[in-house]
Amino acid sequence: MRRPLALAVLLLLPLSAAAQALPGNDQFAGQLLSGQADQVAEVSPGVAVPLWRGADGRVLMLGAGRQPAGVSAADAPLAFSVVDAGAVATNGVLYRLSPSLQAHAGVTEHSWANAPYRVLGSEVGATYSAGRYSLGLSMGADAVNSAARLPRVLPGALPGVNGLSSFGSSTQLNARGRVALDASSGIDLGASVGRIHLLPGNLMGIDTLDQKALSFGIDRGPLSGSLVGRVMQPSAGIPGAYSPDRRWSSIDFGVTWKLPWQGQLSVGAQNLWSSGSSTSTPVGPEPDQSRTPYVQYHQDL
């Protein structure tokens, strides 16, 4: 058990260093693209993947990218507000052990414009593919870079995680499956179970929340849609919890259209439906369950 854990830590160390130097991501991608043509493939604008192939079919791939916060994965275990002004940087490594089995490790960084706060995340996992079907399992962790509440970018809007301005850290176990209907369409199913730790002295007066999330997605060609449901409640047996039976639930919905000119148009709503009674605080309810419709356009240059 100690050897796999040590190996995972060693894999993440260089990636964590890369993620903390955001201004170097574009330079890093440029260096990768300057390699030999038969060793490098550009999978999308700003994301470069050098390829190493072993004689037995093994492949090692590295990647780095940066995109606006609003176009991050809609079915991720944690939800970031779509009205946040910021960016998401990713760095990762993928090792294909065989045609049907691959392992991956990566780090992400969610940053806010004109604010020193960041949410750093890491994930280690593996995916098994069998023709039209694939199943992946991973372990992830996220944490803020300082013991301070995340900033309010817009009046009355909380840019925290899962509507929590007092988010401190989280750990989660993720599972994801996909069924390919044909070469250009498929169905994705995801599930996540985790625990969220709040910053000390938060307005809710509790330390830990349990979270469960389910996601359903379908895509066909350039169109894709996702439906994500989340449930949070104070952890049972944790001092300061209101009640083990108190829950907050929400459903997010979004549709994305990838345009032919490397653009992307997304429409949807966060907290399209919600239930449960949140806690009243001097700055409003927390977690924030207000319905937030959005229309976003992203253009790669």
XYZ file of C-alpha atoms in Angstrom:
301
model
C 0.000 0.000 0.000
C 2.883 2.345 0.788
C 4.606 1.837 -2.570
C 1.598 2.822 -4.757
C 0.980 5.834 -2.518
C 4.607 6.922 -2.768
C 4.525 6.475 -6.547
C 1.380 8.632 -6.814
C 3.029 11.368 -4.730
C 6.145 11.320 -6.918
C 4.010 11.605 -10.057
C 2.146 14.612 -8.697
C 5.179 16.569 -7.458
C 6.319 17.928 -10.845
C 2.723 18.525 -11.902
C 1.983 20.481 -8.734
C 5.012 22.681 -9.367
C 3.846 23.314 -12.924
C 0.362 24.280 -11.790
C 1.684 26.845 -9.332
C 3.501 28.709 -12.123
C 0.512 29.748 -14.192
C 2.294 32.332 -16.360
C 4.532 29.534 -17.663
C 1.742 27.341 -19.029
C 1.747 28.985 -22.467
C 5.532 28.785 -22.580
C 5.401 25.120 -21.544
C 2.914 24.330 -24.294
C 5.094 26.176 -26.807
C 8.130 24.131 -25.811
C 6.179 20.906 -26.278
C 4.962 21.970 -29.708
C 8.529 22.817 -30.778
C 9.519 19.145 -30.558
C 9.783 16.706 -33.415
C 6.621 16.291 -35.482
C 6.405 12.560 -34.910
C 6.633 12.952 -31.123
C 4.097 15.710 -30.490
C 0.369 16.011 -31.184
C -1.743 19.131 -30.565
C -5.114 17.826 -29.361
C -6.713 21.269 -28.972
C -5.598 24.933 -28.927
C -3.220 25.488 -26.024
C -2.971 21.791 -25.101
C 0.148 19.964 -26.298
C 0.747 16.249 -25.803
C 4.173 14.711 -26.540
C 3.892 10.985 -27.267
C 6.243 8.203 -26.182
C 5.492 4.729 -27.453
C 7.034 1.532 -26.185
C 7.623 -1.530 -28.304
C 4.818 -3.336 -26.471
C 2.220 -0.614 -27.148
C 2.623 1.403 -23.968
C 2.177 5.173 -24.373
C 3.111 8.090 -22.114
C 1.388 11.460 -22.686
C 1.813 14.831 -20.980
C -0.463 17.842 -21.292
C -1.027 21.389 -20.103
C -3.864 23.801 -20.773
C -5.660 26.917 -19.613
C -9.272 28.004 -20.154
C -11.855 30.401 -18.668
C -13.525 29.180 -15.473
C -16.950 29.163 -17.113
C -16.062 26.404 -19.582
C -14.770 23.886 -17.035
C -16.343 20.437 -16.900
C -20.043 20.726 -16.116
C -20.202 17.252 -14.559
C -17.283 17.729 -12.142
C -17.831 16.533 -8.534
C -17.446 20.104 -7.238
C -19.398 23.081 -8.625
C -17.843 26.491 -9.284
C -20.134 29.436 -9.985
C -20.593 30.155 -13.690
C -20.428 33.925 -13.051
C -16.912 33.786 -11.634
C -14.241 35.837 -13.417
C -11.163 33.662 -13.557
C -9.385 30.782 -15.246
C -8.735 27.063 -14.875
C -5.231 25.692 -15.512
C -4.595 21.965 -15.935
C -1.452 19.832 -16.028
C -1.429 16.064 -16.235
C 0.219 12.828 -17.248
C -1.457 9.781 -18.813
C 0.170 6.336 -19.059
C -1.477 3.767 -21.310
C -0.536 0.381 -19.880
C -2.373 -1.580 -22.578
C -4.961 -0.924 -25.326
C -7.723 -1.272 -22.705
C -6.144 0.119 -19.511
C -4.696 3.534 -18.759
C -3.674 5.417 -15.601
C -3.659 9.177 -15.135
C -2.594 11.826 -12.634
C -3.123 15.550 -12.822
C -3.524 18.861 -11.044
C -5.886 21.791 -11.629
C -5.964 25.359 -10.398
C -9.066 27.571 -10.250
C -8.064 31.224 -9.923
C -10.079 34.434 -9.590
C -9.421 37.721 -11.386
C -7.920 40.469 -9.191
C -7.797 38.160 -6.154
C -4.933 36.160 -4.596
C -7.108 33.132 -3.812
C -6.855 29.821 -5.636
C -8.361 26.347 -5.352
C -5.765 23.662 -6.102
C -6.933 20.169 -7.022
C -5.254 16.843 -7.726
C -6.530 13.507 -9.031
C -5.118 10.018 -9.534
C -7.070 7.269 -11.247
C -7.376 4.581 -13.914
C -9.781 3.794 -16.770
C -10.626 0.443 -18.348
C -12.093 0.326 -21.856
C -13.786 -2.622 -23.535
C -14.973 -1.673 -26.989
C -18.008 0.562 -26.671
C -17.860 0.597 -22.875
C -15.431 2.240 -20.452
C -15.249 2.576 -16.671
C -12.955 4.835 -14.660
C -12.202 5.240 -10.949
C -10.253 8.059 -9.340
C -9.408 9.734 -6.060
C -9.381 13.536 -5.903
C -8.613 16.297 -3.439
C -9.080 20.087 -3.528
C -8.009 22.857 -1.166
C -7.784 26.656 -1.013
C -4.294 28.104 -0.951
C -4.850 30.121 2.244
C -7.060 30.067 5.330
C -9.262 32.939 4.168
C -12.754 33.061 2.747
C -13.012 33.121 -1.019
C -13.782 36.600 -2.422
C -17.074 37.957 -3.705
C -16.442 38.829 -7.366
C -19.982 40.157 -7.960
C -22.318 41.714 -5.356
C -24.398 38.974 -3.773
C -22.602 36.214 -5.709
C -20.444 33.662 -3.933
C -17.600 32.375 -6.138
C -16.801 29.581 -3.725
C -17.162 25.844 -4.194
C -20.652 24.307 -4.124
C -21.984 27.724 -3.099
C -19.813 27.746 0.030
C -17.683 30.849 0.587
C -16.108 29.084 3.588
C -14.882 26.083 1.549
C -11.546 24.876 2.897
C -10.770 21.471 1.367
C -12.392 18.289 0.103
C -11.651 14.688 -0.782
C -13.773 12.533 -3.064
C -13.977 9.115 -4.704
C -15.182 9.342 -8.300
C -16.539 6.794 -10.770
C -17.386 7.439 -14.391
C -18.690 5.221 -17.174
C -19.357 5.769 -20.859
C -21.327 3.900 -23.491
C -20.481 4.803 -27.099
C -23.594 4.662 -29.242
C -21.575 5.161 -32.430
C -18.419 6.953 -33.565
C -19.816 10.429 -32.800
C -22.213 9.995 -29.865
C -22.354 8.456 -26.431
C -23.818 8.461 -22.934
C -21.823 9.328 -19.796
C -22.705 8.391 -16.220
C -20.831 9.612 -13.155
C -20.977 9.294 -9.378
C -18.977 10.849 -6.571
C -18.871 10.461 -2.785
C -16.807 12.843 -0.706
C -16.348 15.055 2.314
C -15.994 18.837 2.443
C -14.130 20.612 5.248
C -15.092 24.212 5.988
C -12.734 26.907 7.220
C -12.586 27.507 10.973
C -14.989 30.160 12.255
C -17.339 29.872 9.279
C -20.811 31.406 9.508
C -22.537 28.012 9.385
C -20.940 26.942 12.645
C -20.035 23.437 11.445
C -16.789 21.867 10.291
C -17.611 19.048 7.873
C -20.168 18.269 5.179
C -20.764 14.985 3.363
C -21.498 15.233 -0.351
C -22.898 12.844 -2.962
C -23.187 13.677 -6.665
C -24.658 11.951 -9.713
C -24.265 13.080 -13.325
C -25.846 12.083 -16.628
C -24.564 13.334 -19.949
C -25.241 12.697 -23.615
C -23.392 13.940 -26.673
C -23.815 13.724 -30.412
C -21.309 15.388 -32.687
C -20.734 18.988 -31.581
C -23.714 18.992 -29.161
C -23.516 17.782 -25.570
C -25.728 18.088 -22.510
C -25.365 17.233 -18.843
C -27.577 16.932 -15.782
C -25.886 16.923 -12.362
C -27.503 16.376 -8.972
C -25.755 17.066 -5.654
C -26.702 16.424 -2.028
C -24.873 17.921 0.973
C -25.510 17.421 4.675
C -23.607 17.870 7.947
C -21.541 14.794 8.724
C -23.173 12.544 11.303
C -21.403 12.505 14.643
C -19.353 15.631 13.937
C -19.544 18.177 16.794
C -21.449 21.297 15.755
C -23.616 19.567 13.128
C -27.225 20.721 13.105
C -28.746 17.331 12.398
C -27.700 14.243 10.424
C -31.034 14.463 8.579
C -30.629 18.036 7.367
C -29.838 18.105 3.644
C -29.412 20.560 0.786
C -30.005 19.274 -2.729
C -29.576 20.885 -6.132
C -29.665 20.037 -9.840
C -27.582 21.744 -12.549
C -28.343 21.526 -16.264
C -26.285 22.645 -19.245
C -26.000 22.269 -23.018
C -22.839 23.019 -25.016
C -22.431 23.477 -28.768
C -18.899 23.320 -30.184
C -18.835 25.666 -33.152
C -16.859 24.987 -36.365
C -14.571 28.021 -35.855
C -13.152 26.757 -32.540
C -15.820 28.546 -30.555
C -18.066 27.148 -27.849
C -21.552 28.254 -26.816
C -23.048 27.057 -23.515
C -26.491 27.645 -22.036
C -27.980 26.271 -18.845
C -28.716 26.955 -15.209
C -27.063 26.234 -11.894
C -29.452 25.254 -9.104
C -32.190 24.757 -11.685
C -33.992 22.934 -8.890
C -33.079 22.901 -5.199
C -34.560 21.734 -1.928
C -33.761 21.847 1.754
C -33.506 24.802 4.116
C -30.125 26.526 4.067
C -28.718 28.454 7.001
C -29.370 32.187 7.371
C -26.214 34.218 7.964
C -25.480 37.976 8.062
C -24.485 37.856 4.352
C -27.310 35.632 3.133
C -28.044 31.905 2.973
C -25.228 29.389 2.832
C -24.878 27.216 0.884
C -26.076 29.555 -1.851
C -28.933 27.804 -3.703
C -30.104 30.693 -5.852
C -31.030 29.743 -9.420
C -28.446 31.108 -11.872
C -29.261 30.879 -15.607
C -26.349 31.562 -17.943
C -25.328 31.968 -21.573
C -21.593 31.753 -22.228
C -19.445 32.007 -25.349
C -15.795 30.983 -25.478
C -13.451 31.471 -28.440
C -10.058 29.825 -28.883
C -7.611 32.082 -30.721
